Amino acid sequence: MAKRKTGIEWLLVPRNNSINHILKYKDKVLIDFYNKFTKNHIDANHKAVLWAYYNYLLNDIPNKTKNIYELNKSLSSIYFAMSNYRIKHEKTIDTRLKQLAIDSELKSIFPLESYKMEVVVITKNNCCSYCDSFKNNAFNYEYAMNNEIVDVSKCQNKIRGFVGTLGYRPKRDSNGHLIEVDDFISSNSTIKKKSSLKKLSVGCLYVFLFIMAINTIIIIYHMI
């Protein structure tokens, strides 16, 4: 029978510390933190070290990100990881951490100057009536930025609580056409620039699909 991993060996298992991969931190950062933390906290086990490491990341990540959107995306990932930690190791649903995660993710969505945008909430299938209410629903970007569109405390899932993420996409009119921003159109009225808008719209759709795919993979990974 294989010996159960503990200490730094346990921490370096990708499944136990996926946050390093998400934030693109090298293992050396975690190893150095482990050595320093356990030196000052002799009785700390690997799980206590991981929780302390999450808090270290919250303070360190602002120095590693390039802009406010990237920062909020990283903060969202850390809060999600902390929430999953409490569920897995403490059997506790921490709605505060879940709300911080979803709020930070919302702030990570940057506006595009060419098209009106809308935000969608992607939730676990058949979670509860509250989460199901987001299906086939979208919020105007401006509304989403100024209102709490997700209240995780309303999720009725008693095992994991709210499990979801956010996505965004160009908004379409009743005919299925992308809605361009009026100010952008008036200042970019040449045929050449209108052509570039069409190319950009295709790019936006691909970006949206890519973000949805990545976020869904991350959610599934944490649920395993």
PDB file of C-alpha atoms in Angstrom, residues 51 54-55 58 75-87 90 92-105 107 148 150-155 160-162:
ATOM      1  CA  TRP A  51      -4.619  27.919   3.806  1.00  0.00           C
ATOM      2  CA  TYR A  54      -3.829  31.249  -0.107  1.00  0.00           C
ATOM      3  CA  ASN A  55      -3.654  34.302   2.148  1.00  0.00           C
ATOM      4  CA  LEU A  58      -3.980  37.437  -1.877  1.00  0.00           C
ATOM      5  CA  LEU A  75      -8.379  37.224  -6.948  1.00  0.00           C
ATOM      6  CA  SER A  76     -11.483  35.382  -8.105  1.00  0.00           C
ATOM      7  CA  SER A  77      -9.451  32.207  -8.654  1.00  0.00           C
ATOM      8  CA  ILE A  78      -7.924  32.452  -5.173  1.00  0.00           C
ATOM      9  CA  TYR A  79     -11.295  33.029  -3.487  1.00  0.00           C
ATOM     10  CA  PHE A  80     -12.772  30.077  -5.382  1.00  0.00           C
ATOM     11  CA  ALA A  81      -9.857  27.911  -4.245  1.00  0.00           C
ATOM     12  CA  MET A  82     -10.310  29.022  -0.628  1.00  0.00           C
ATOM     13  CA  SER A  83     -14.017  28.289  -0.825  1.00  0.00           C
ATOM     14  CA  ASN A  84     -13.357  24.812  -2.199  1.00  0.00           C
ATOM     15  CA  TYR A  85     -10.774  24.231   0.541  1.00  0.00           C
ATOM     16  CA  ARG A  86     -13.349  24.937   3.250  1.00  0.00           C
ATOM     17  CA  ILE A  87     -15.854  22.599   1.614  1.00  0.00           C
ATOM     18  CA  GLU A  90     -13.860  21.634   6.805  1.00  0.00           C
ATOM     19  CA  THR A  92     -18.281  24.217   5.439  1.00  0.00           C
ATOM     20  CA  ILE A  93     -19.967  26.310   2.734  1.00  0.00           C
ATOM     21  CA  ASP A  94     -18.438  29.770   3.056  1.00  0.00           C
ATOM     22  CA  THR A  95     -20.841  32.059   1.196  1.00  0.00           C
ATOM     23  CA  ARG A  96     -18.636  35.083   1.925  1.00  0.00           C
ATOM     24  CA  LEU A  97     -15.730  33.587  -0.021  1.00  0.00           C
ATOM     25  CA  LYS A  98     -18.024  32.444  -2.813  1.00  0.00           C
ATOM     26  CA  GLN A  99     -19.489  35.949  -3.105  1.00  0.00           C
ATOM     27  CA  LEU A 100     -16.017  37.503  -3.162  1.00  0.00           C
ATOM     28  CA  ALA A 101     -15.057  35.084  -5.915  1.00  0.00           C
ATOM     29  CA  ILE A 102     -18.032  35.853  -8.152  1.00  0.00           C
ATOM     30  CA  ASP A 103     -17.835  39.617  -7.488  1.00  0.00           C
ATOM     31  CA  SER A 104     -14.128  39.666  -8.368  1.00  0.00           C
ATOM     32  CA  GLU A 105     -14.794  37.674 -11.514  1.00  0.00           C
ATOM     33  CA  LYS A 107     -14.937  43.035 -12.097  1.00  0.00           C
ATOM     34  CA  GLU A 148     -25.212  42.413  -7.652  1.00  0.00           C
ATOM     35  CA  VAL A 150     -25.567  36.925  -8.338  1.00  0.00           C
ATOM     36  CA  ASP A 151     -26.363  36.391  -4.663  1.00  0.00           C
ATOM     37  CA  VAL A 152     -24.653  33.107  -3.771  1.00  0.00           C
ATOM     38  CA  SER A 153     -26.535  32.892  -0.460  1.00  0.00           C
ATOM     39  CA  LYS A 154     -29.727  32.202  -2.425  1.00  0.00           C
ATOM     40  CA  CYS A 155     -28.351  28.948  -3.843  1.00  0.00           C
ATOM     41  CA  ARG A 160     -21.306  22.604  -2.286  1.00  0.00           C
ATOM     42  CA  GLY A 161     -23.316  25.808  -2.349  1.00  0.00           C
ATOM     43  CA  PHE A 162     -23.228  27.997  -5.442  1.00  0.00           C
TER      44      PHE A 162
END
